[in-house]
Coordinates of C-alpha atoms and ligand atoms in Angstrom, one line a residue:
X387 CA 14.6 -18.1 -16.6
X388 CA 14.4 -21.3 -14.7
X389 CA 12.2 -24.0 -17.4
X390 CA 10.9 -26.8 -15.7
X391 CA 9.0 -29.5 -17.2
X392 CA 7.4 -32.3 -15.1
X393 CA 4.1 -34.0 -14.7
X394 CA 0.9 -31.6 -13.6
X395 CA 0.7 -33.0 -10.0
X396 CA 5.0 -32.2 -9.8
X397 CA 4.7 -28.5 -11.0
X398 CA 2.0 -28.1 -8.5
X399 CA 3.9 -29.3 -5.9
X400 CA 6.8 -27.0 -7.0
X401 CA 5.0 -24.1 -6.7
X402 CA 2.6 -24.7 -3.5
X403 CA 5.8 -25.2 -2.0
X404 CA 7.9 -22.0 -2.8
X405 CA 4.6 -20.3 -1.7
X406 CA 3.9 -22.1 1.5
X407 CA 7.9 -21.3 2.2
X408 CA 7.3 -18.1 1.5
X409 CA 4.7 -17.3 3.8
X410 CA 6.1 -19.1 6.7
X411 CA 8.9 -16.9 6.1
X412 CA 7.2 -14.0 5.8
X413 CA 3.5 -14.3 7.0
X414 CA 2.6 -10.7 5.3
X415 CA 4.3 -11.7 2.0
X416 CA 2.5 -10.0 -0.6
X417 CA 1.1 -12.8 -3.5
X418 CA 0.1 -11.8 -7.2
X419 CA -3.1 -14.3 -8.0
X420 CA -4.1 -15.2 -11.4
X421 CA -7.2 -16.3 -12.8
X422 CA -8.1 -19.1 -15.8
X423 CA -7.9 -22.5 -15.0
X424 CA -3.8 -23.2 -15.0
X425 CA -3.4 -22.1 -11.5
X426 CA -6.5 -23.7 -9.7
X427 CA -4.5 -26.8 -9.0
X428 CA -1.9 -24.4 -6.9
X429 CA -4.9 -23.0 -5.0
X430 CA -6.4 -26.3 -4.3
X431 CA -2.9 -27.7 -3.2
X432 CA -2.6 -24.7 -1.0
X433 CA -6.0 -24.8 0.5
X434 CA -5.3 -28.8 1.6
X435 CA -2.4 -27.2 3.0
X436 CA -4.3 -24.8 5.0
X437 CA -6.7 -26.7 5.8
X438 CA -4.2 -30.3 6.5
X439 CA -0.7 -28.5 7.5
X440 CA -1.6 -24.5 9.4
X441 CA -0.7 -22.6 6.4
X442 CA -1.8 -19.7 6.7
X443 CA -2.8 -16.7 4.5
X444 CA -4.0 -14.0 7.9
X445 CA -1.5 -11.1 7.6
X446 CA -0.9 -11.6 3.4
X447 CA -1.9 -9.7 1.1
X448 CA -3.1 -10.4 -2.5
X449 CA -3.2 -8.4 -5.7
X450 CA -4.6 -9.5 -8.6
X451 CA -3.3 -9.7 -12.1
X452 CA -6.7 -8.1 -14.0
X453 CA -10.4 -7.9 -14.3
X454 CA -12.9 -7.5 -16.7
X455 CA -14.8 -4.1 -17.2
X456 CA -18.1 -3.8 -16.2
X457 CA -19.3 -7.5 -15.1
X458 CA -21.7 -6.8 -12.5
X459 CA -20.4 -7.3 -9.0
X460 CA -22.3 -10.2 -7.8
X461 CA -20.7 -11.8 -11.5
X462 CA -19.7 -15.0 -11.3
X463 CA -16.9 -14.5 -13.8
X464 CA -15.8 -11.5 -12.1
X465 CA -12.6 -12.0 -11.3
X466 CA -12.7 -10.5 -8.0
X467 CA -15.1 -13.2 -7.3
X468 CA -13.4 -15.9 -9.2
X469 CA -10.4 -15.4 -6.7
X470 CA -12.7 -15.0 -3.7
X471 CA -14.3 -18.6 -4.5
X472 CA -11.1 -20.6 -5.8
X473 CA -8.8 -19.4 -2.9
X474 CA -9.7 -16.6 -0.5
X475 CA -12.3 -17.9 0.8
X476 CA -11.2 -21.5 1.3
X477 CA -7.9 -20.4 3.5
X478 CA -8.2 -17.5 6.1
X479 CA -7.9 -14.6 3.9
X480 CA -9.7 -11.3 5.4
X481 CA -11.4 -10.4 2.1
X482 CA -10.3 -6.5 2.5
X483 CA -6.6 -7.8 2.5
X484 CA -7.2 -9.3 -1.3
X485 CA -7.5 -6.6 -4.1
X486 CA -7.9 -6.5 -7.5
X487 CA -8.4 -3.5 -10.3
X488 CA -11.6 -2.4 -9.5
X489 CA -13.7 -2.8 -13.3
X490 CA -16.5 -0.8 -12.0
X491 CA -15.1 2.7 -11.4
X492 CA -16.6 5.7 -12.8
X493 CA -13.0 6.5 -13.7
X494 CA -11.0 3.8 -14.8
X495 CA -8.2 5.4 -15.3
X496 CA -8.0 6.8 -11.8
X497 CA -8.9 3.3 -10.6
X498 CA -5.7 1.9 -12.3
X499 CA -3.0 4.1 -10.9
X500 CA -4.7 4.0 -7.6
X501 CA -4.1 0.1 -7.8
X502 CA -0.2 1.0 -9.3
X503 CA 0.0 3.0 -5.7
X504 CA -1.7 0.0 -3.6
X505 CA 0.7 -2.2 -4.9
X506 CA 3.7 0.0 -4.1
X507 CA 2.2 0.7 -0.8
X508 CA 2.6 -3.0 0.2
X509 CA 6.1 -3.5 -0.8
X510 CA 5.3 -4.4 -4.4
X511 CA 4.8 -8.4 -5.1
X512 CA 6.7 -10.7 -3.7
X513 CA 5.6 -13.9 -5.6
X514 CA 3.6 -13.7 -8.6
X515 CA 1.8 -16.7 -10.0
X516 CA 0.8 -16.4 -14.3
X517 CA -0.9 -18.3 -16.7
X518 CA -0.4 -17.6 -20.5
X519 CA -2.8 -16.9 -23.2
X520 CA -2.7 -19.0 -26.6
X521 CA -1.5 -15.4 -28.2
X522 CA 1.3 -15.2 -25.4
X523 CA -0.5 -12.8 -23.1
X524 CA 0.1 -12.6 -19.5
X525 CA -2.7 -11.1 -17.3
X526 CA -4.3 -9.2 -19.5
X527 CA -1.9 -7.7 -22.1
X528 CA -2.4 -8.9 -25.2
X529 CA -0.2 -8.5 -28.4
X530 CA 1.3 -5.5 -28.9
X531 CA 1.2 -4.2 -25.3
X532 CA 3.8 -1.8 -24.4
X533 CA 6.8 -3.8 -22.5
X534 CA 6.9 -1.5 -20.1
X535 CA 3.1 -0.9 -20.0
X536 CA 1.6 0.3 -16.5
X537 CA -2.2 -0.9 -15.1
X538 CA -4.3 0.5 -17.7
X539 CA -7.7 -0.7 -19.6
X540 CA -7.3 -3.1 -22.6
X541 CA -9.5 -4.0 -25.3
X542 CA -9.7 -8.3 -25.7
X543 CA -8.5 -10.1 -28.9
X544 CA -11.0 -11.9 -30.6
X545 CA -8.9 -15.1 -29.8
X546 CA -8.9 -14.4 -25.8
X547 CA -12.7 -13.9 -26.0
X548 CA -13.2 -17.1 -27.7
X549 CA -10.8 -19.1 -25.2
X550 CA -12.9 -17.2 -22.5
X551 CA -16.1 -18.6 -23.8
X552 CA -16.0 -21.5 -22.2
X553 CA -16.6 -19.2 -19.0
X554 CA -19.5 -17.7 -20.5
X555 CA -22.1 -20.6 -21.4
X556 CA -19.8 -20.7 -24.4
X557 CA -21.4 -17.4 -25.7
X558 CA -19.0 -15.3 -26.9
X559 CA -21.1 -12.3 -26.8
X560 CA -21.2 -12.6 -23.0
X561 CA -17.6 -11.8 -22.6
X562 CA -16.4 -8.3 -22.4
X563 CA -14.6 -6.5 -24.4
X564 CA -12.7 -4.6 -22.6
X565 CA -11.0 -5.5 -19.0
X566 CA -8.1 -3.8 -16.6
X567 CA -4.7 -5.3 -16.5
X568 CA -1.4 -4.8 -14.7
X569 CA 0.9 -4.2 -17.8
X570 CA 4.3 -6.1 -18.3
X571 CA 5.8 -3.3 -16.4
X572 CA 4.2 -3.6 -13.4
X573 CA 4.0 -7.6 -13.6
X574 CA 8.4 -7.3 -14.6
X575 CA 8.2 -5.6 -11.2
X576 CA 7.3 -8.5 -9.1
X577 CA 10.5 -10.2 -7.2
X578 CA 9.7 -13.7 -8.1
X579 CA 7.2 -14.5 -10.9
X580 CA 5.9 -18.4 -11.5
X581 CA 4.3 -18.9 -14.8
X582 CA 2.3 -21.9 -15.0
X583 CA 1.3 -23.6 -18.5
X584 CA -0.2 -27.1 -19.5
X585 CA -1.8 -28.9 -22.7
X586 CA -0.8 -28.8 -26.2
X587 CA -2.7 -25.2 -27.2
X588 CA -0.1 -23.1 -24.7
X589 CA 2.9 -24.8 -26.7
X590 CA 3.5 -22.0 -29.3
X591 CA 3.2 -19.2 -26.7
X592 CA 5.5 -21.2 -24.2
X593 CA 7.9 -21.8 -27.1
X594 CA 7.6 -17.7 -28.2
X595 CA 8.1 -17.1 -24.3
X596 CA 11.1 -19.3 -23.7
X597 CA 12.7 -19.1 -27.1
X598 CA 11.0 -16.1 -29.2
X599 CA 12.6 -12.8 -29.8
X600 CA 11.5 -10.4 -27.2
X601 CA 8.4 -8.9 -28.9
X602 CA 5.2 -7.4 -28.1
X603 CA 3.8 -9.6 -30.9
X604 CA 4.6 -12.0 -28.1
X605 CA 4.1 -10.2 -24.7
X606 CA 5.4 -13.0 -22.3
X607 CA 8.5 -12.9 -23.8
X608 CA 9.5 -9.9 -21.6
X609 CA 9.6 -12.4 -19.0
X610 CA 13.1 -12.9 -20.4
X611 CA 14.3 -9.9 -19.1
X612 CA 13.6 -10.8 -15.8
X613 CA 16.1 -11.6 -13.3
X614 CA 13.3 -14.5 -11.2
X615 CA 11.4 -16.0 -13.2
X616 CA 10.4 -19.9 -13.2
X617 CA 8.5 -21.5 -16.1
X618 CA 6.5 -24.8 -14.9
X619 CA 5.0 -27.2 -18.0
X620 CA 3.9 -30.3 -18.5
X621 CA 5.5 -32.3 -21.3
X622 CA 2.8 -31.1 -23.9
X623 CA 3.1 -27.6 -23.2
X624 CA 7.2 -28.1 -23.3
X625 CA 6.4 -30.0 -27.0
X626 CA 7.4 -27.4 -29.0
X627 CA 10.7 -25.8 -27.2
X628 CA 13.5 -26.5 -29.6
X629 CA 16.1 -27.0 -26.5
X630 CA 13.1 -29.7 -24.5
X631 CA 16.1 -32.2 -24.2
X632 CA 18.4 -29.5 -22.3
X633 CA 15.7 -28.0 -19.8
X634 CA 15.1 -31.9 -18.9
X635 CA 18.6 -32.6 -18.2
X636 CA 19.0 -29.5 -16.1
X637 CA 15.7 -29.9 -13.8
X638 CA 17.3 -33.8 -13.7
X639 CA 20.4 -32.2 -12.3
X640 CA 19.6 -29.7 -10.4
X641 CA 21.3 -29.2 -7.2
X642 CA 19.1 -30.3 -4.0
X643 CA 20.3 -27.2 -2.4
X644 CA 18.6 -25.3 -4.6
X645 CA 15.3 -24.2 -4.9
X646 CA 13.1 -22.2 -7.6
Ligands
GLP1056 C1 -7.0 -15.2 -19.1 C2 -6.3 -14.5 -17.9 C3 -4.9 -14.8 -17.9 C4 -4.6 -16.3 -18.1 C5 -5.2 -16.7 -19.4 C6 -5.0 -18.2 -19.6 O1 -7.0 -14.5 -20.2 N1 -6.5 -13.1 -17.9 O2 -4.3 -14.3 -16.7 O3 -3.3 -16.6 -18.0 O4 -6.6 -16.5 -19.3 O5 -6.0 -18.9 -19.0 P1 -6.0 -20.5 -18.8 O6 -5.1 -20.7 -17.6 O7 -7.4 -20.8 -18.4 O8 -5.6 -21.1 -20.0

């Protein structure tokens, strides 16, 4: 686990880069998209890119992370939509080649391993960008999730609803109660995952993530099992790690050659 911690503008350039390498690489790279605020900056960087510098986004595909159960589909808080407006539809992304669990299936269950096999289908992820929830959730799994968990439907904590409020007119009653996620297996499964996390209220979860016993109490911190994974904060979401100085002096140091 590579922790970096540098100002916002810094970690978004960090990551709009790896991306844009990526998919001049690799035009049909497959990219895992979150939702909640922490990664709109990395879609806005990458949309002045496509719009400023030709990136482009024709032959990639995107999966998303989760989704909410039963939000109508013309919902503007449906994720599916939330992704179409911050980022698909600002760069030349053919809407059919951008997928997320579909909450409105008469079988949910069906509709989550048919999203396990479209996943697999495409080669499985090949970058995935994460936020974190104040209860150290990734996507959609909250505390005590199976670490090895599959796409499957979820039931919100009372403390993810209330963050999601603010989504809602601020009426908690508006947010659902149940959603779809990708669980920490199939997320572990991604080759290179970028979790994102800024502002004071992520710095106990970042500090479980980085430095916690692995626990489902704590779901990020599977992350530590993984053999890619690069941890971008600002210094406020870093105020809590008990090694701060050490990460600091590393990112200082680190070898030009090398990227994330
Ligand atoms: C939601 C999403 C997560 C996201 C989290 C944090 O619960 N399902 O993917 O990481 O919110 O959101 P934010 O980045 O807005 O703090």
């Amino acid at each position: 686990m590579e922790v970096i911690i540098a100002p916002t503008d810094e970690l978004v350039r960090i990551a709009a880069q790896n991306i844009d390498e990526l998919l001049r690489r690799k035009p049909d790279a497959v990219i895992g998209l979150a939702t909640g605020s922490s990664p709109l900056a990395i879609y806005n960087e990458l949309a002045r890119r496509h719009n400023e510098e030709g990136l482009s986004f024709a032959k990639a595909r995107g999966f998303m992370l989760d989704e909410y159960v039963g939000l109508p589909k013309d919902h503007p808080e449906r994720y599916r939509n939330v992704i179409e407006k911050e980022i698909a539809s600002r760069v030349d992304w053919p809407s059919d080649q951008v997928e997320g669990p579909n909450g409105l299936a008469d079988d949910l269950p069906d509709a989550c391993a048919q999203y396990e096999q479209d996943i697999k289908a495409a080669g499985g992820i090949d970058v995935q960008i994460l936020g974190i929830g104040t209860d150290g959730h990734i996507a959609f799994n909250e505390p005590g999730s199976s670490l090895s968990s599959r796409t499957r439907i979820k039931t919100l904590t009372q403390q993810t609803r209330v963050d999601n409020a603010r989504f809602f007119d601020d009426d908690i009653d508006q947010v659902p109660k149940h959603c779809l996620t990708q669980g920490l297996g199939t997320i572990m499964e991604a080759k290179h995952i970028i979790l994102v996390a800024t502002g004071k209220a992520k710095a106990e979860a970042v500090h479980q993530l980085v430095e916690g016993p692995i626990s489902a109490l704590w779901p990020a911190t599977v992350l530590q099992m993984h053999p890619h994974c690069t941890v971008l904060l600002d210094d406020a979401a870093a105020s809590r790690l008990q090694l701060n100085t050490y990460y600091r002096d590393t990112y200082a140091n680190k070898p030009a050659w090398q990227g994330i």
